[in-house]
Amino acid sequence: MHPTLSSDLANIDSLLERTRRHAVEALASLDDRPAALAPPPASIEPLPERGAGLDGALAQFAERWAPGFSGSAGPRYLGFVTGGSTPASLAGDWLTGVYDQNPTAGIDSAAPDLERETVARLRELFGLSEAQQGVFVTGATMSNFVGLALGREWLGERKSVRVFEQGVAALGPVHVLSAVPHSSIYKSLSMLGIGRNAVRKVATLPGREAVDIAALEDALAALNGEPSIVVASAGTVNTVDFDDLQAIYALKARHSFWLHVDAAFGAFAALDPKHAHLVAGLDLADSICIDLHKWLNVPYDAAVQFTRRRDLQVRIFQNSAAYLGAPADNPDFVHLTPENSRRLRALATWFSLAAYGRAGHAEIVTRNIALAQALGRRIGEQAGLRLLAPTRLNVVCFTLEHRPDEARINAYVRAVRDLGDVFITSTVYEGTWGLRVAFTNWRTSEGDIPRIFESLKRALDAVAR
Ligand SMILES: *Cc1c(COP(=O)(O)O)cnc(C)c1O
């Protein structure tokens, strides 16, 4: 063994203790460090011939890189849809590396069953039936990718084409109907060989981001019996609007389609009694995408993917000729996921669910929604700012009252960032440049609202000059 490696092994206790101390200090200062910062100029240094040992690596990281990291795990990083890491999920994430399991095949470890238990608990959390079977993937993009791969295979089944063997070309053109698909839907269609142009945008209800059911029915009818894929949104990123999942499902009585629901963060509405109706009918979907590194507040990278057609999933992702026949009742994960080897990313989620249960996670969701509503009210009353949509759930979508063009909106985002207290991101909503403030972090509290609002007001002065 190399002497540095063997010395690290001999001193693992004190070395990990020092790492733990670094972690505790980083977490303790989260509230004070900038929510986000302009990336400092990078100096990319070459590979060392002789390493510095863990101690030296930690010192280099602390000096060269950590100061340039954002406070994205903290309470006022409100850009994109982010979320942080609950204490228990963080511990689970550490132990994932400690045990370094590969829960791919079920012959050497209990790890695959831990993933199965975690998926079953998530199914309960979101009120899904046992018909929905799931696996862990890296994020909502991969979850959408798997769901759309299932839809593609299902189209093959309708047309007697074995897409998993013959390829997507044998299927002919694929039609994907959706009102406000997330960008990752296009990316997934590109990866699947279906192509981004397969998306047919369906009209929304007036002033909404939810699909107009009559327009969807017309679009389905125009396909003249050709089966298609419908991608429904359960939580759009700009205004967190929800398609009427039960009404879409009802169209199956007259039209043939695979129903995929992108519920990346909107699925968490199920945890709040006042908003659970928004995801009524989620269980009716053929495939469902739910992100975990957003509103469950587990570290990157984790999402879950559910489907009612696990048999199709085995066809697509099977990794052994032995599985070309009838799928086993309880297939190994290697036959279900895009990856073969993979980390036990379920462990962080397992820890958080075991530690806080349904009630603990529901409290985060309910609190985040209340905070978004409170900020939305303040923004609505503030001169110089204008809400672009009602605050439906946990995202406030607004813009500048005067000249909300791309340059000014981006200048505003930077002005907010450079004040150091808050981070928000830009968007385009119905052709207008705007801003989004997304509440998903478990640490954000009522005390943060005045600080957030103050930054938004002060940034207004900065762009006025
Ligand atoms: C975030 C998000 C995605 C993509 O998720 P990643 O975890 O970044 O891959 C997909 N759909 C919706 C609605 C999202 O909010």
Tab-separated table of N, CA and C and ligand atoms in Angstrom, residues 80-81 138-144 180-185 187 233-237 262-266 289 291-294 300-303 436, ligand 1:
chain	number	residue	atom	x	y	z
A	80	PHE	N	-34.045	28.531	-8.890
A	80	PHE	CA	-34.454	27.229	-9.455
A	80	PHE	C	-35.508	26.607	-8.523
A	81	VAL	N	-35.422	25.292	-8.280
A	81	VAL	CA	-36.190	24.657	-7.205
A	81	VAL	C	-35.168	23.757	-6.551
A	138	THR	N	-31.163	9.388	-10.647
A	138	THR	CA	-30.354	10.508	-10.167
A	138	THR	C	-31.099	11.827	-10.034
A	139	GLY	N	-32.201	11.982	-10.742
A	139	GLY	CA	-32.920	13.251	-10.686
A	139	GLY	C	-34.171	13.157	-11.536
A	140	ALA	N	-34.926	14.250	-11.545
A	140	ALA	CA	-36.192	14.235	-12.268
A	140	ALA	C	-35.977	14.087	-13.779
A	141	THR	N	-34.861	14.567	-14.279
A	141	THR	CA	-34.617	14.393	-15.711
A	141	THR	C	-34.531	12.908	-16.053
A	142	MET	N	-33.785	12.151	-15.253
A	142	MET	CA	-33.682	10.712	-15.511
A	142	MET	C	-35.011	10.010	-15.237
A	143	SER	N	-35.768	10.524	-14.270
A	143	SER	CA	-37.078	9.944	-13.985
A	143	SER	C	-38.025	10.171	-15.162
A	144	ASN	N	-37.978	11.390	-15.739
A	144	ASN	CA	-38.778	11.648	-16.944
A	144	ASN	C	-38.286	10.782	-18.106
A	180	VAL	N	-47.415	22.472	-20.970
A	180	VAL	CA	-46.250	23.233	-20.516
A	180	VAL	C	-45.175	22.235	-20.050
A	181	PRO	N	-44.560	21.518	-21.011
A	181	PRO	CA	-43.565	20.514	-20.593
A	181	PRO	C	-42.301	21.167	-20.048
A	182	HIS	N	-41.739	20.574	-19.029
A	182	HIS	CA	-40.447	21.029	-18.486
A	182	HIS	C	-39.361	20.780	-19.538
A	183	SER	N	-38.306	21.595	-19.496
A	183	SER	CA	-37.229	21.462	-20.491
A	183	SER	C	-36.639	20.052	-20.527
A	184	SER	N	-36.675	19.361	-19.393
A	184	SER	CA	-36.089	18.011	-19.348
A	184	SER	C	-36.893	17.002	-20.166
A	185	ILE	N	-38.145	17.332	-20.481
A	185	ILE	CA	-38.939	16.449	-21.353
A	185	ILE	C	-38.328	16.469	-22.752
A	187	LYS	N	-35.244	17.258	-23.518
A	187	LYS	CA	-33.932	16.610	-23.425
A	187	LYS	C	-34.089	15.077	-23.444
A	233	SER	N	-48.344	17.930	-16.404
A	233	SER	CA	-47.525	18.611	-15.407
A	233	SER	C	-48.271	18.663	-14.081
A	234	ALA	N	-47.603	18.211	-13.042
A	234	ALA	CA	-48.141	18.376	-11.688
A	234	ALA	C	-47.168	19.305	-10.976
A	235	GLY	N	-47.339	20.569	-11.310
A	235	GLY	CA	-46.437	21.590	-10.810
A	235	GLY	C	-45.525	22.101	-11.907
A	236	THR	N	-45.953	23.187	-12.589
A	236	THR	CA	-45.069	23.835	-13.563
A	236	THR	C	-44.074	24.699	-12.787
A	237	VAL	N	-42.911	24.943	-13.370
A	237	VAL	CA	-41.882	25.636	-12.583
A	237	VAL	C	-42.146	27.133	-12.391
A	262	ASP	N	-45.200	14.489	-14.883
A	262	ASP	CA	-44.004	15.113	-14.309
A	262	ASP	C	-44.444	15.856	-13.052
A	263	ALA	N	-44.221	15.188	-11.914
A	263	ALA	CA	-44.619	15.755	-10.616
A	263	ALA	C	-43.372	16.021	-9.790
A	264	ALA	N	-42.322	16.479	-10.460
A	264	ALA	CA	-40.989	16.589	-9.849
A	264	ALA	C	-41.046	17.155	-8.433
A	265	PHE	N	-41.662	18.329	-8.285
A	265	PHE	CA	-41.817	18.829	-6.911
A	265	PHE	C	-43.276	18.992	-6.520
A	266	GLY	N	-44.173	19.069	-7.527
A	266	GLY	CA	-45.598	19.248	-7.238
A	266	GLY	C	-46.209	18.077	-6.490
A	289	CYS	N	-42.892	10.944	-12.376
A	289	CYS	CA	-41.564	11.458	-12.016
A	289	CYS	C	-41.679	12.286	-10.741
A	291	ASP	N	-39.010	14.211	-7.897
A	291	ASP	CA	-37.658	14.537	-7.460
A	291	ASP	C	-37.583	14.433	-5.943
A	292	LEU	N	-36.446	14.024	-5.425
A	292	LEU	CA	-36.270	13.956	-3.971
A	292	LEU	C	-35.264	14.995	-3.490
A	293	HIS	N	-34.301	15.368	-4.359
A	293	HIS	CA	-33.327	16.373	-3.920
A	293	HIS	C	-33.897	17.792	-3.961
A	294	LYS	N	-35.166	17.920	-4.306
A	294	LYS	CA	-35.811	19.223	-4.180
A	294	LYS	C	-36.579	19.268	-2.850
A	300	TYR	N	-28.165	16.013	-3.313
A	300	TYR	CA	-28.073	15.530	-4.696
A	300	TYR	C	-27.320	14.223	-4.665
A	301	ASP	N	-27.602	13.228	-5.580
A	301	ASP	CA	-28.617	13.356	-6.587
A	301	ASP	C	-29.619	12.231	-6.415
A	302	ALA	N	-30.887	12.579	-6.259
A	302	ALA	CA	-31.888	11.548	-5.986
A	302	ALA	C	-33.276	11.932	-6.486
A	303	ALA	N	-33.892	10.988	-7.163
A	303	ALA	CA	-35.297	11.101	-7.564
A	303	ALA	C	-35.862	9.698	-7.593
A	436	ARG	N	-38.313	34.279	-10.385
A	436	ARG	CA	-38.963	33.237	-9.584
A	436	ARG	C	-38.291	33.156	-8.220
B	1	LIG	C1	-36.428	20.207	-11.577
B	1	LIG	C2	-37.425	19.651	-12.511
B	1	LIG	C3	-37.074	18.685	-13.468
B	1	LIG	C4	-35.646	18.236	-13.672
B	1	LIG	O1	-35.094	17.791	-12.480
B	1	LIG	P1	-33.561	17.462	-12.233
B	1	LIG	O2	-33.596	16.906	-10.867
B	1	LIG	O3	-32.840	18.760	-12.349
B	1	LIG	O4	-33.128	16.485	-13.260
B	1	LIG	C5	-38.093	18.161	-14.237
B	1	LIG	N1	-39.356	18.586	-14.125
B	1	LIG	C6	-39.727	19.534	-13.235
B	1	LIG	C7	-41.158	19.958	-13.164
B	1	LIG	C8	-38.777	20.091	-12.391
B	1	LIG	O5	-39.135	21.025	-11.501
